[in-house]
Coordinates of N, CA, C and O in Angstrom, one line a residue:
M1 N 12.4 -20.2 31.5 CA 11.2 -20.3 30.8 C 10.5 -18.6 30.6 O 10.0 -18.5 29.4
K2 N 10.3 -18.0 31.5 CA 10.0 -16.3 31.7 C 11.1 -15.6 30.6 O 10.4 -14.9 29.9
I3 N 12.3 -15.9 30.4 CA 13.0 -15.2 29.6 C 12.5 -15.6 28.1 O 12.4 -14.7 27.2
I4 N 12.2 -16.9 27.8 CA 11.8 -17.2 26.4 C 10.3 -16.6 26.0 O 10.2 -15.8 24.9
I5 N 9.4 -16.4 27.1 CA 8.1 -16.1 26.8 C 8.3 -14.4 26.8 O 7.6 -13.8 25.7
S6 N 9.2 -13.9 27.5 CA 9.5 -12.1 27.3 C 10.1 -11.9 26.0 O 9.4 -11.0 25.3
F7 N 11.0 -13.0 25.5 CA 11.6 -12.7 24.2 C 10.3 -12.9 23.2 O 10.4 -12.1 22.1
L8 N 9.8 -13.8 23.3 CA 8.5 -14.2 22.1 C 7.4 -12.7 21.8 O 7.1 -12.6 21.1
Q9 N 7.1 -12.3 23.1 CA 6.4 -11.2 23.3 C 6.9 -10.0 22.9 O 6.4 -9.1 22.1
K10 N 8.3 -9.6 23.0 CA 8.8 -8.5 22.3 C 8.9 -8.9 20.8 O 8.9 -7.9 20.1
A11 N 9.3 -10.1 20.5 CA 9.6 -10.4 18.9 C 8.1 -10.1 18.4 O 7.9 -9.5 17.0
S12 N 7.0 -10.5 18.8 CA 5.7 -10.4 18.4 C 5.3 -8.9 18.2 O 4.6 -8.6 17.4
D13 N 5.7 -7.9 19.1 CA 5.4 -6.5 19.1 C 6.3 -6.1 18.0 O 6.0 -5.0 17.1
V14 N 7.7 -6.1 18.0 CA 8.4 -5.8 16.8 C 7.7 -6.1 15.5 O 7.6 -5.3 14.4
L15 N 7.0 -7.5 15.2 CA 6.5 -7.8 13.9 C 5.3 -7.2 13.8 O 5.1 -6.9 12.5
A16 N 4.6 -7.1 14.5 CA 3.4 -6.1 14.5 C 3.5 -4.8 14.1 O 3.0 -4.2 13.2
H17 N 4.8 -4.1 14.7 CA 5.2 -2.8 14.1 C 5.4 -2.8 13.1 O 5.2 -2.0 12.0
C18 N 6.4 -3.7 12.5 CA 7.0 -3.6 11.0 C 5.7 -4.0 10.0 O 5.6 -3.2 9.1
S19 N 4.8 -4.7 10.3 CA 3.7 -4.8 9.5 C 2.9 -3.6 9.3 O 2.4 -3.5 8.3
A20 N 2.7 -2.9 10.5 CA 1.9 -1.7 10.4 C 2.8 -0.7 9.5 O 2.2 0.2 8.7
V21 N 4.0 -0.6 9.6 CA 4.9 0.3 9.1 C 4.9 0.0 7.5 O 4.7 1.0 6.6
L22 N 5.0 -1.1 7.2 CA 5.1 -1.7 6.0 C 3.6 -1.4 5.0 O 3.6 -1.6 3.8
G23 N 2.6 -1.3 6.0 CA 1.3 -1.0 5.1 C 0.7 -2.2 4.8 O -0.1 -2.3 3.7
Q24 N 0.6 -3.5 5.3 CA 0.0 -4.6 5.0 C -1.5 -4.4 5.5 O -2.0 -5.6 5.4
N25 N -2.0 -3.7 5.6 CA -3.4 -3.4 6.4 C -4.4 -3.5 5.2 O -4.1 -2.5 4.2
D26 N -5.6 -3.6 5.3 CA -6.5 -3.2 4.3 C -7.0 -2.0 4.2 O -7.6 -1.3 3.4
N27 N -6.6 -1.1 5.2 CA -7.1 0.4 5.5 C -6.3 1.4 4.9 O -6.6 2.6 4.8
D28 N -5.1 0.7 4.2 CA -4.4 1.7 3.6 C -4.9 2.1 2.1 O -3.9 2.7 1.2
W29 N -6.0 1.8 1.5 CA -6.5 2.2 0.2 C -6.9 3.6 0.3 O -7.5 4.1 1.1
F30 N -6.5 4.4 -0.8 CA -6.9 5.7 -0.9 C -8.1 5.7 -2.3 O -7.6 5.4 -3.0
T31 N -9.0 6.3 -1.8 CA -10.2 6.2 -2.8 C -10.4 7.7 -3.5 O -10.4 8.8 -2.5
N32 N -10.7 7.5 -4.6 CA -11.2 8.8 -5.4 C -12.4 9.4 -4.9 O -13.1 8.7 -4.2
R33 N -12.9 10.4 -5.3 CA -14.2 11.3 -4.9 C -15.3 10.4 -5.2 O -16.5 10.5 -4.8
T34 N -15.2 9.7 -6.3 CA -16.4 8.8 -6.7 C -16.6 7.8 -6.2 O -17.7 7.3 -6.0
G35 N -15.7 7.0 -5.4 CA -15.8 5.9 -4.4 C -15.6 4.6 -5.3 O -15.8 3.5 -4.6
H36 N -15.4 4.9 -6.7 CA -15.4 3.6 -7.3 C -13.9 3.3 -7.6 O -13.8 2.1 -8.2
L37 N -12.9 4.0 -7.5 CA -11.4 3.6 -7.9 C -10.5 4.2 -6.5 O -10.5 5.0 -5.9
S38 N -10.0 2.9 -6.1 CA -9.0 3.0 -5.0 C -7.5 2.7 -5.4 O -7.3 1.7 -6.3
F39 N -6.6 3.3 -4.6 CA -5.2 2.6 -4.9 C -4.4 2.6 -3.6 O -4.7 3.3 -2.5
R40 N -3.6 1.4 -3.4 CA -3.0 1.2 -2.3 C -1.5 0.9 -2.4 O -1.1 0.2 -3.6
P41 N -0.7 1.5 -1.5 CA 0.7 1.3 -1.8 C 1.1 -0.1 -1.2 O 0.8 -0.4 -0.1
E42 N 2.2 -0.5 -1.8 CA 2.8 -1.8 -1.4 C 4.5 -1.7 -1.5 O 5.0 -1.0 -2.4
V43 N 5.0 -2.3 -0.7 CA 6.4 -2.6 -1.0 C 7.0 -4.0 -1.0 O 6.4 -4.9 -0.2
I44 N 7.8 -4.4 -2.1 CA 8.1 -5.5 -2.2 C 9.7 -5.6 -2.4 O 10.4 -4.6 -2.9
R45 N 10.4 -6.7 -1.2 CA 11.6 -6.7 -1.3 C 12.2 -7.4 -2.8 O 11.8 -8.6 -2.9
N46 N 13.2 -7.0 -3.5 CA 13.9 -7.5 -4.5 C 15.1 -8.4 -4.0 O 15.5 -8.2 -2.7
G47 N 15.8 -9.2 -4.9 CA 16.8 -10.0 -4.2 C 18.1 -9.4 -4.3 O 19.1 -10.0 -3.8
Q48 N 18.2 -8.1 -4.4 CA 19.4 -7.5 -4.3 C 19.7 -6.6 -3.2 O 20.3 -5.4 -3.3
G49 N 18.9 -6.4 -2.1 CA 18.7 -5.6 -1.0 C 18.0 -4.6 -0.8 O 18.4 -3.4 -0.2
Q50 N 17.5 -4.3 -1.9 CA 16.5 -3.0 -2.2 C 15.0 -3.3 -2.2 O 14.8 -4.7 -2.3
F51 N 14.2 -2.2 -2.2 CA 12.7 -2.5 -2.0 C 12.4 -1.9 -3.1 O 12.5 -0.3 -3.6
T52 N 11.2 -2.6 -3.7 CA 10.6 -1.8 -4.8 C 9.2 -1.2 -4.3 O 8.4 -1.7 -3.7
A53 N 8.7 0.0 -4.6 CA 7.5 0.6 -4.1 C 6.4 0.4 -5.4 O 6.7 0.7 -6.7
R54 N 5.4 -0.2 -4.9 CA 4.3 -0.5 -6.0 C 3.1 -0.1 -5.8 O 2.7 0.4 -4.6
I55 N 2.2 0.2 -6.6 CA 0.8 0.5 -6.4 C 0.0 -0.2 -7.0 O -0.2 -0.7 -8.1
A56 N -1.2 -0.8 -6.1 CA -2.2 -1.4 -6.5 C -3.4 -0.9 -6.8 O -3.6 0.0 -6.4
C57 N -4.4 -1.0 -7.9 CA -5.3 -0.3 -7.9 C -6.9 -1.0 -8.1 O -6.8 -2.5 -8.3
R58 N -7.7 -0.8 -7.3 CA -8.8 -1.5 -7.1 C -10.2 -0.8 -7.6 O -10.2 0.5 -7.3
T59 N -10.7 -1.2 -8.4 CA -12.1 -0.8 -9.1 C -13.2 -1.5 -8.5 O -13.1 -2.6 -8.2
G60 N -14.5 -0.7 -8.6 CA -15.6 -1.0 -8.1 C -16.0 -0.7 -6.7 O -15.4 0.1 -6.0
C61 N -17.6 -0.7 -6.4 CA -17.9 -0.1 -5.1 C -17.8 -0.9 -3.7 O -18.0 -0.4 -2.7
S62 N -18.1 -2.2 -3.9 CA -18.3 -3.2 -2.6 C -17.3 -4.2 -3.0 O -16.7 -4.6 -4.2
S63 N -17.1 -5.1 -2.0 CA -16.5 -6.4 -2.1 C -16.7 -7.3 -2.9 O -16.2 -8.1 -3.5
R64 N -18.1 -7.1 -3.3 CA -18.5 -8.0 -4.4 C -18.1 -7.8 -5.7 O -18.0 -8.7 -6.6
D65 N -17.9 -6.7 -6.3 CA -17.6 -6.3 -7.3 C -15.9 -5.5 -7.5 O -15.7 -5.1 -8.7
W66 N -15.3 -5.6 -6.5 CA -13.9 -5.3 -6.5 C -13.0 -6.2 -7.3 O -13.1 -7.3 -7.5
K67 N -12.3 -5.5 -8.4 CA -11.0 -6.0 -9.1 C -9.8 -5.3 -8.6 O -9.5 -4.1 -8.7
V68 N -8.9 -5.8 -8.3 CA -7.4 -5.6 -8.0 C -6.5 -6.1 -9.1 O -6.5 -7.2 -9.4
Q69 N -5.8 -5.0 -9.2 CA -4.8 -5.2 -10.0 C -3.6 -4.3 -9.9 O -3.6 -3.3 -9.4
G70 N -2.3 -4.7 -10.4 CA -1.2 -3.9 -10.2 C -1.2 -2.7 -10.9 O -1.9 -2.6 -12.4
F71 N -0.9 -1.3 -10.5 CA -0.9 -0.3 -11.6 C 0.3 0.2 -12.0 O 0.6 0.6 -13.0
G72 N 1.4 0.1 -11.0 CA 2.7 0.5 -11.4 C 3.8 0.7 -10.4 O 3.4 0.2 -9.2
T73 N 5.0 0.9 -10.7 CA 6.1 1.2 -9.8 C 6.3 2.4 -9.5 O 6.1 3.3 -10.5
C74 N 7.1 2.8 -8.3 CA 7.3 4.1 -7.9 C 9.1 4.0 -7.6 O 9.4 5.1 -7.1
G75 N 9.7 3.3 -8.4 CA 11.4 3.1 -8.1 C 11.6 2.3 -6.9 O 11.0 1.4 -6.3
Q76 N 13.0 2.2 -6.9 CA 13.6 1.4 -6.0 C 14.4 2.2 -4.9 O 15.0 3.2 -5.1
W77 N 14.4 1.6 -3.6 CA 14.8 2.2 -2.5 C 15.6 1.3 -1.6 O 15.4 0.2 -1.6
R78 N 16.6 1.8 -1.1 CA 17.4 1.3 0.1 C 16.8 0.6 1.2 O 17.1 0.1 2.0
S79 N 15.4 1.3 1.7 CA 14.9 1.0 2.7 C 13.4 0.8 2.5 O 12.8 1.3 1.4
A80 N 12.8 0.0 3.4 CA 11.3 -0.3 3.1 C 10.6 1.2 3.7 O 9.4 1.4 2.9
R81 N 11.0 1.7 4.7 CA 10.4 2.8 4.9 C 10.3 4.1 3.9 O 9.3 4.8 3.6
Q82 N 11.5 4.2 3.1 CA 11.5 5.1 2.0 C 10.6 4.8 1.0 O 10.0 5.6 0.2
A83 N 10.8 3.3 0.7 CA 9.8 3.0 -0.5 C 8.2 3.0 -0.2 O 7.3 3.4 -0.9
M84 N 8.0 2.8 1.3 CA 6.5 3.0 1.5 C 6.1 4.7 1.5 O 4.9 4.7 1.1
K85 N 6.9 5.2 1.9 CA 6.6 6.9 2.0 C 6.2 7.3 0.4 O 5.4 7.9 0.2
A86 N 7.3 6.6 -0.3 CA 7.2 7.2 -1.8 C 5.8 6.6 -2.5 O 5.2 7.2 -3.1
A87 N 5.6 5.3 -2.2 CA 4.4 4.6 -2.7 C 3.0 5.3 -1.9 O 2.1 5.6 -2.7
R88 N 3.2 5.7 -0.9 CA 2.1 6.3 -0.3 C 1.6 7.6 -0.8 O 1.0 8.2 -1.1
I89 N 2.6 8.4 -1.1 CA 2.7 9.7 -1.9 C 1.8 9.4 -3.2 O 1.0 10.3 -3.6
M90 N 2.5 8.6 -4.0 CA 2.2 8.4 -5.1 C 0.4 8.1 -5.2 O -0.3 8.1 -5.8
A91 N 0.3 6.8 -4.5 CA -1.3 6.2 -4.2 C -2.1 7.5 -4.0 O -3.4 7.6 -4.5
R92 N -1.8 8.4 -3.0 CA -2.6 9.4 -2.4 C -2.9 10.4 -3.6 O -3.9 10.8 -4.0
D93 N -1.9 10.8 -4.4 CA -1.9 11.7 -5.7 C -2.6 11.2 -6.7 O -3.4 12.0 -7.3
L94 N -2.4 9.8 -6.7 CA -3.2 9.3 -8.0 C -4.9 9.4 -7.7 O -5.7 9.8 -8.5
A95 N -5.2 9.2 -6.3 CA -6.6 9.3 -5.9 C -7.2 10.8 -5.8 O -8.2 10.8 -6.3
L96 N -6.4 11.5 -5.4 CA -6.9 12.8 -5.1 C -6.7 13.9 -6.4 O -7.6 14.8 -6.3
Y97 N -5.8 13.6 -7.3 CA -5.5 14.6 -8.5 C -5.8 13.9 -9.7 O -6.4 14.3 -10.6
R98 N -4.9 12.8 -10.1 CA -5.0 12.2 -11.2 C -6.4 11.4 -11.7 O -6.6 12.0 -12.8
Y99 N -6.8 10.7 -11.1 CA -8.3 9.9 -11.0 C -9.1 10.4 -10.4 O -10.0 9.7 -9.8
R100 N -9.2 11.8 -9.7 CA -10.2 12.3 -8.7 C -11.5 12.2 -9.3 O -12.4 11.6 -8.4
F101 N -12.1 12.2 -10.5 CA -13.4 11.8 -11.0 C -13.6 10.9 -11.7 O -14.8 10.8 -12.5
S102 N -12.5 9.7 -11.8 CA -12.7 8.6 -12.6 C -13.9 7.6 -11.8 O -13.6 7.3 -10.8
D103 N -14.6 7.0 -12.8 CA -15.2 6.0 -12.1 C -14.9 4.4 -12.1 O -15.6 3.7 -11.9
G104 N -13.6 4.2 -12.6 CA -13.0 3.3 -13.3 C -13.6 2.3 -13.9 O -13.2 1.2 -14.0
A105 N -14.5 2.7 -14.8 CA -15.3 2.0 -16.1 C -14.2 1.7 -17.0 O -14.4 0.5 -17.6
K106 N -13.2 2.6 -17.4 CA -12.4 2.2 -18.2 C -11.2 1.6 -17.4 O -10.7 1.8 -16.4
N107 N -10.3 1.0 -18.3 CA -8.9 0.4 -17.5 C -7.8 1.6 -17.5 O -7.3 2.3 -18.3
V108 N -7.6 1.7 -16.1 CA -6.8 2.9 -15.8 C -5.1 2.5 -16.0 O -4.3 3.4 -16.0
A109 N -5.0 1.3 -16.1 CA -3.7 1.0 -15.9 C -2.8 0.9 -17.5 O -3.4 1.2 -18.5

């Protein structure tokens, strides 16, 4: 019985780590200077053993008026880690440079 419990605890730790690596947390939003536009990296596994790096876009100032939509993709990668790295770089660059002073009033997609 102790072996099963130990195995389940280790499996839980591994899954928690994988979730953190893949960025499934809500704190992964990169917000621009105005605070009205945010971008989040996402990784999706396709059926061919590759991972697609995607960017989600959120407009609005608070949870009452947030609108989330897909923004675009950053390519396909062999590992989830590589895809997440590329998506994080793209989301950060969109928030810090491309849409730095945008208020999100216009459709950015």
